[in-house]
Amino acid sequence: MIVLAKPKIKFEDAILKLEEIVHKMEEQSTSLEETFKLYKEGVSLYETCAKTIAAIEKDVTILVEKSKGILTEEPFDSMEDEHE
């Protein structure tokens, strides 16, 4: 059996599709079965978006001013640790 990979969706398209799913799920006329189908699709799109953001954050650096005005680059992730 041949398994075809899902085509990769662009981040912006995934966000727009997620918004559509939310609106459809909020409608009173959506059946339980359709709501569950939309939910599963939304989770998949969310995971795709989260992976994209995580990959981009690894490449982002932040300029931090150290003593005497010296600027250094630090990974974006290290800034999260300071705010927790």
Short mmCIF file of N, CA and C in Angstrom, two decimals:
data_model
loop_
_atom_site.label_atom_id
_atom_site.label_comp_id
_atom_site.label_asym_id
_atom_site.label_seq_id
_atom_site.Cartn_x
_atom_site.Cartn_y
_atom_site.Cartn_z
N MET A 1 0.84 -1.19 0.00
CA MET A 1 0.00 0.00 0.00
C MET A 1 0.88 1.24 0.00
N ILE A 2 0.58 2.18 -0.86
CA ILE A 2 1.33 3.43 -0.95
C ILE A 2 0.62 4.48 -0.10
N VAL A 3 1.40 5.12 0.77
CA VAL A 3 0.86 6.19 1.61
C VAL A 3 1.39 7.51 1.08
N LEU A 4 0.51 8.37 0.69
CA LEU A 4 0.91 9.67 0.19
C LEU A 4 1.02 10.67 1.33
N ALA A 5 2.08 11.45 1.30
CA ALA A 5 2.25 12.48 2.32
C ALA A 5 1.25 13.61 2.08
N LYS A 6 0.79 14.18 3.18
CA LYS A 6 -0.12 15.32 3.07
C LYS A 6 0.66 16.51 2.49
N PRO A 7 0.03 17.24 1.59
CA PRO A 7 0.73 18.43 1.09
C PRO A 7 0.91 19.43 2.22
N LYS A 8 2.08 20.05 2.26
CA LYS A 8 2.36 21.01 3.33
C LYS A 8 1.56 22.28 3.07
N ILE A 9 0.86 22.72 4.08
CA ILE A 9 0.04 23.93 3.98
C ILE A 9 0.86 25.11 4.50
N LYS A 10 0.72 26.24 3.85
CA LYS A 10 1.41 27.44 4.30
C LYS A 10 0.81 27.90 5.63
N PHE A 11 1.64 28.50 6.47
CA PHE A 11 1.22 28.95 7.79
C PHE A 11 0.00 29.87 7.71
N GLU A 12 0.04 30.84 6.82
CA GLU A 12 -1.05 31.80 6.70
C GLU A 12 -2.35 31.12 6.30
N ASP A 13 -2.24 30.14 5.39
CA ASP A 13 -3.42 29.39 4.96
C ASP A 13 -3.99 28.55 6.10
N ALA A 14 -3.10 27.99 6.91
CA ALA A 14 -3.53 27.19 8.05
C ALA A 14 -4.29 28.04 9.07
N ILE A 15 -3.80 29.25 9.31
CA ILE A 15 -4.46 30.16 10.25
C ILE A 15 -5.85 30.53 9.73
N LEU A 16 -5.94 30.85 8.44
CA LEU A 16 -7.24 31.19 7.86
C LEU A 16 -8.21 30.01 7.95
N LYS A 17 -7.72 28.81 7.69
CA LYS A 17 -8.57 27.62 7.76
C LYS A 17 -9.01 27.39 9.21
N LEU A 18 -8.12 27.60 10.17
CA LEU A 18 -8.50 27.48 11.58
C LEU A 18 -9.62 28.45 11.94
N GLU A 19 -9.53 29.68 11.45
CA GLU A 19 -10.58 30.66 11.71
C GLU A 19 -11.91 30.20 11.12
N GLU A 20 -11.87 29.65 9.92
CA GLU A 20 -13.09 29.13 9.30
C GLU A 20 -13.69 28.01 10.14
N ILE A 21 -12.84 27.13 10.62
CA ILE A 21 -13.29 26.00 11.43
C ILE A 21 -13.97 26.49 12.71
N VAL A 22 -13.37 27.48 13.35
CA VAL A 22 -13.95 28.02 14.59
C VAL A 22 -15.33 28.60 14.31
N HIS A 23 -15.47 29.35 13.23
CA HIS A 23 -16.77 29.93 12.89
C HIS A 23 -17.81 28.84 12.61
N LYS A 24 -17.40 27.81 11.89
CA LYS A 24 -18.34 26.71 11.60
C LYS A 24 -18.75 25.99 12.88
N MET A 25 -17.79 25.79 13.79
CA MET A 25 -18.10 25.08 15.04
C MET A 25 -19.01 25.90 15.95
N GLU A 26 -18.95 27.22 15.82
CA GLU A 26 -19.79 28.09 16.64
C GLU A 26 -21.23 28.13 16.15
N GLU A 27 -21.47 27.71 14.93
CA GLU A 27 -22.82 27.72 14.38
C GLU A 27 -23.69 26.67 15.09
N GLN A 28 -24.88 27.04 15.41
CA GLN A 28 -25.80 26.15 16.10
C GLN A 28 -26.23 24.98 15.21
N SER A 29 -26.19 25.18 13.90
CA SER A 29 -26.70 24.17 12.98
C SER A 29 -25.70 23.05 12.65
N THR A 30 -24.47 23.16 13.14
CA THR A 30 -23.46 22.14 12.85
C THR A 30 -23.75 20.89 13.67
N SER A 31 -23.79 19.75 12.99
CA SER A 31 -24.07 18.49 13.69
C SER A 31 -22.88 18.08 14.56
N LEU A 32 -23.13 17.18 15.49
CA LEU A 32 -22.08 16.68 16.37
C LEU A 32 -20.98 16.00 15.57
N GLU A 33 -21.38 15.21 14.60
CA GLU A 33 -20.39 14.50 13.77
C GLU A 33 -19.52 15.49 12.99
N GLU A 34 -20.14 16.50 12.41
CA GLU A 34 -19.40 17.51 11.66
C GLU A 34 -18.49 18.31 12.59
N THR A 35 -18.99 18.63 13.78
CA THR A 35 -18.19 19.36 14.76
C THR A 35 -16.95 18.57 15.14
N PHE A 36 -17.11 17.27 15.36
CA PHE A 36 -15.97 16.43 15.72
C PHE A 36 -14.97 16.35 14.58
N LYS A 37 -15.45 16.24 13.34
CA LYS A 37 -14.58 16.22 12.17
C LYS A 37 -13.80 17.53 12.07
N LEU A 38 -14.49 18.65 12.27
CA LEU A 38 -13.84 19.95 12.24
C LEU A 38 -12.81 20.08 13.37
N TYR A 39 -13.15 19.55 14.53
CA TYR A 39 -12.24 19.60 15.68
C TYR A 39 -10.93 18.88 15.34
N LYS A 40 -11.03 17.68 14.78
CA LYS A 40 -9.84 16.91 14.44
C LYS A 40 -8.99 17.64 13.39
N GLU A 41 -9.65 18.24 12.41
CA GLU A 41 -8.92 19.01 11.41
C GLU A 41 -8.24 20.21 12.05
N GLY A 42 -8.94 20.87 12.96
CA GLY A 42 -8.38 22.02 13.66
C GLY A 42 -7.16 21.67 14.49
N VAL A 43 -7.21 20.54 15.17
CA VAL A 43 -6.06 20.10 15.97
C VAL A 43 -4.85 19.87 15.07
N SER A 44 -5.08 19.25 13.94
CA SER A 44 -4.00 18.99 12.99
C SER A 44 -3.40 20.30 12.48
N LEU A 45 -4.25 21.25 12.14
CA LEU A 45 -3.77 22.55 11.68
C LEU A 45 -3.02 23.30 12.78
N TYR A 46 -3.54 23.21 14.00
CA TYR A 46 -2.86 23.85 15.15
C TYR A 46 -1.46 23.28 15.32
N GLU A 47 -1.34 21.96 15.24
CA GLU A 47 -0.03 21.32 15.41
C GLU A 47 0.93 21.76 14.31
N THR A 48 0.42 21.89 13.09
CA THR A 48 1.25 22.37 11.98
C THR A 48 1.75 23.79 12.26
N CYS A 49 0.86 24.64 12.72
CA CYS A 49 1.23 26.03 13.03
C CYS A 49 2.24 26.08 14.19
N ALA A 50 2.01 25.30 15.21
CA ALA A 50 2.90 25.29 16.37
C ALA A 50 4.31 24.84 15.98
N LYS A 51 4.41 23.82 15.11
CA LYS A 51 5.71 23.35 14.65
C LYS A 51 6.42 24.41 13.83
N THR A 52 5.65 25.11 12.99
CA THR A 52 6.24 26.18 12.18
C THR A 52 6.79 27.29 13.07
N ILE A 53 6.02 27.70 14.06
CA ILE A 53 6.46 28.76 14.97
C ILE A 53 7.69 28.32 15.75
N ALA A 54 7.70 27.09 16.25
CA ALA A 54 8.85 26.58 17.01
C ALA A 54 10.11 26.57 16.15
N ALA A 55 9.97 26.18 14.90
CA ALA A 55 11.13 26.14 14.00
C ALA A 55 11.67 27.54 13.74
N ILE A 56 10.77 28.50 13.58
CA ILE A 56 11.20 29.88 13.33
C ILE A 56 11.85 30.47 14.57
N GLU A 57 11.30 30.18 15.75
CA GLU A 57 11.87 30.72 16.99
C GLU A 57 13.31 30.26 17.20
N LYS A 58 13.65 29.07 16.72
CA LYS A 58 15.03 28.58 16.86
C LYS A 58 16.01 29.43 16.07
N ASP A 59 15.53 30.04 14.99
CA ASP A 59 16.40 30.84 14.14
C ASP A 59 16.43 32.31 14.51
N VAL A 60 15.52 32.74 15.38
CA VAL A 60 15.42 34.15 15.74
C VAL A 60 16.39 34.45 16.89
N THR A 61 17.11 35.54 16.74
CA THR A 61 17.98 35.98 17.83
C THR A 61 17.54 37.38 18.26
N ILE A 62 17.91 37.72 19.47
CA ILE A 62 17.55 39.01 20.04
C ILE A 62 18.83 39.73 20.44
N LEU A 63 18.89 41.01 20.12
CA LEU A 63 20.02 41.81 20.56
C LEU A 63 19.77 42.25 21.99
N VAL A 64 20.73 41.95 22.86
CA VAL A 64 20.61 42.29 24.27
C VAL A 64 21.77 43.20 24.63
N GLU A 65 21.43 44.30 25.31
CA GLU A 65 22.48 45.22 25.73
C GLU A 65 23.08 44.74 27.04
N LYS A 66 24.36 44.49 27.02
CA LYS A 66 25.09 44.08 28.22
C LYS A 66 25.72 45.32 28.85
N SER A 67 26.61 45.13 29.77
CA SER A 67 27.24 46.25 30.44
C SER A 67 28.01 47.14 29.46
N LYS A 68 28.05 48.41 29.75
CA LYS A 68 28.77 49.42 28.97
C LYS A 68 28.27 49.50 27.52
N GLY A 69 26.99 49.20 27.30
CA GLY A 69 26.40 49.38 25.98
C GLY A 69 26.78 48.35 24.94
N ILE A 70 27.43 47.27 25.33
CA ILE A 70 27.82 46.24 24.37
C ILE A 70 26.60 45.39 24.05
N LEU A 71 26.34 45.21 22.74
CA LEU A 71 25.22 44.40 22.28
C LEU A 71 25.69 43.00 21.95
N THR A 72 24.91 42.03 22.40
CA THR A 72 25.20 40.63 22.07
C THR A 72 23.92 39.98 21.57
N GLU A 73 24.08 38.93 20.78
CA GLU A 73 22.94 38.18 20.29
C GLU A 73 22.68 37.00 21.22
N GLU A 74 21.41 36.79 21.52
CA GLU A 74 21.01 35.64 22.32
C GLU A 74 19.86 34.94 21.61
N PRO A 75 19.75 33.63 21.78
CA PRO A 75 18.62 32.93 21.16
C PRO A 75 17.30 33.43 21.73
N PHE A 76 16.28 33.42 20.91
CA PHE A 76 14.95 33.87 21.32
C PHE A 76 14.44 33.06 22.50
N ASP A 77 14.71 31.75 22.53
CA ASP A 77 14.22 30.87 23.59
C ASP A 77 14.70 31.28 24.97
N SER A 78 15.90 31.82 25.07
CA SER A 78 16.43 32.18 26.38
C SER A 78 15.66 33.31 27.02
N MET A 79 15.00 34.14 26.22
CA MET A 79 14.18 35.23 26.76
C MET A 79 12.96 34.70 27.49
N GLU A 80 12.42 33.57 27.04
CA GLU A 80 11.24 32.99 27.71
C GLU A 80 11.60 32.56 29.12
N ASP A 81 12.81 32.03 29.31
CA ASP A 81 13.23 31.55 30.62
C ASP A 81 13.28 32.69 31.64
N GLU A 82 13.65 33.89 31.20
CA GLU A 82 13.74 35.02 32.10
C GLU A 82 12.38 35.50 32.57
N HIS A 83 11.31 35.29 31.78
CA HIS A 83 10.00 35.78 32.13
C HIS A 83 9.17 34.78 32.90
N GLU A 84 9.67 33.58 33.11
CA GLU A 84 8.88 32.56 33.82
C GLU A 84 9.10 32.65 35.30
#
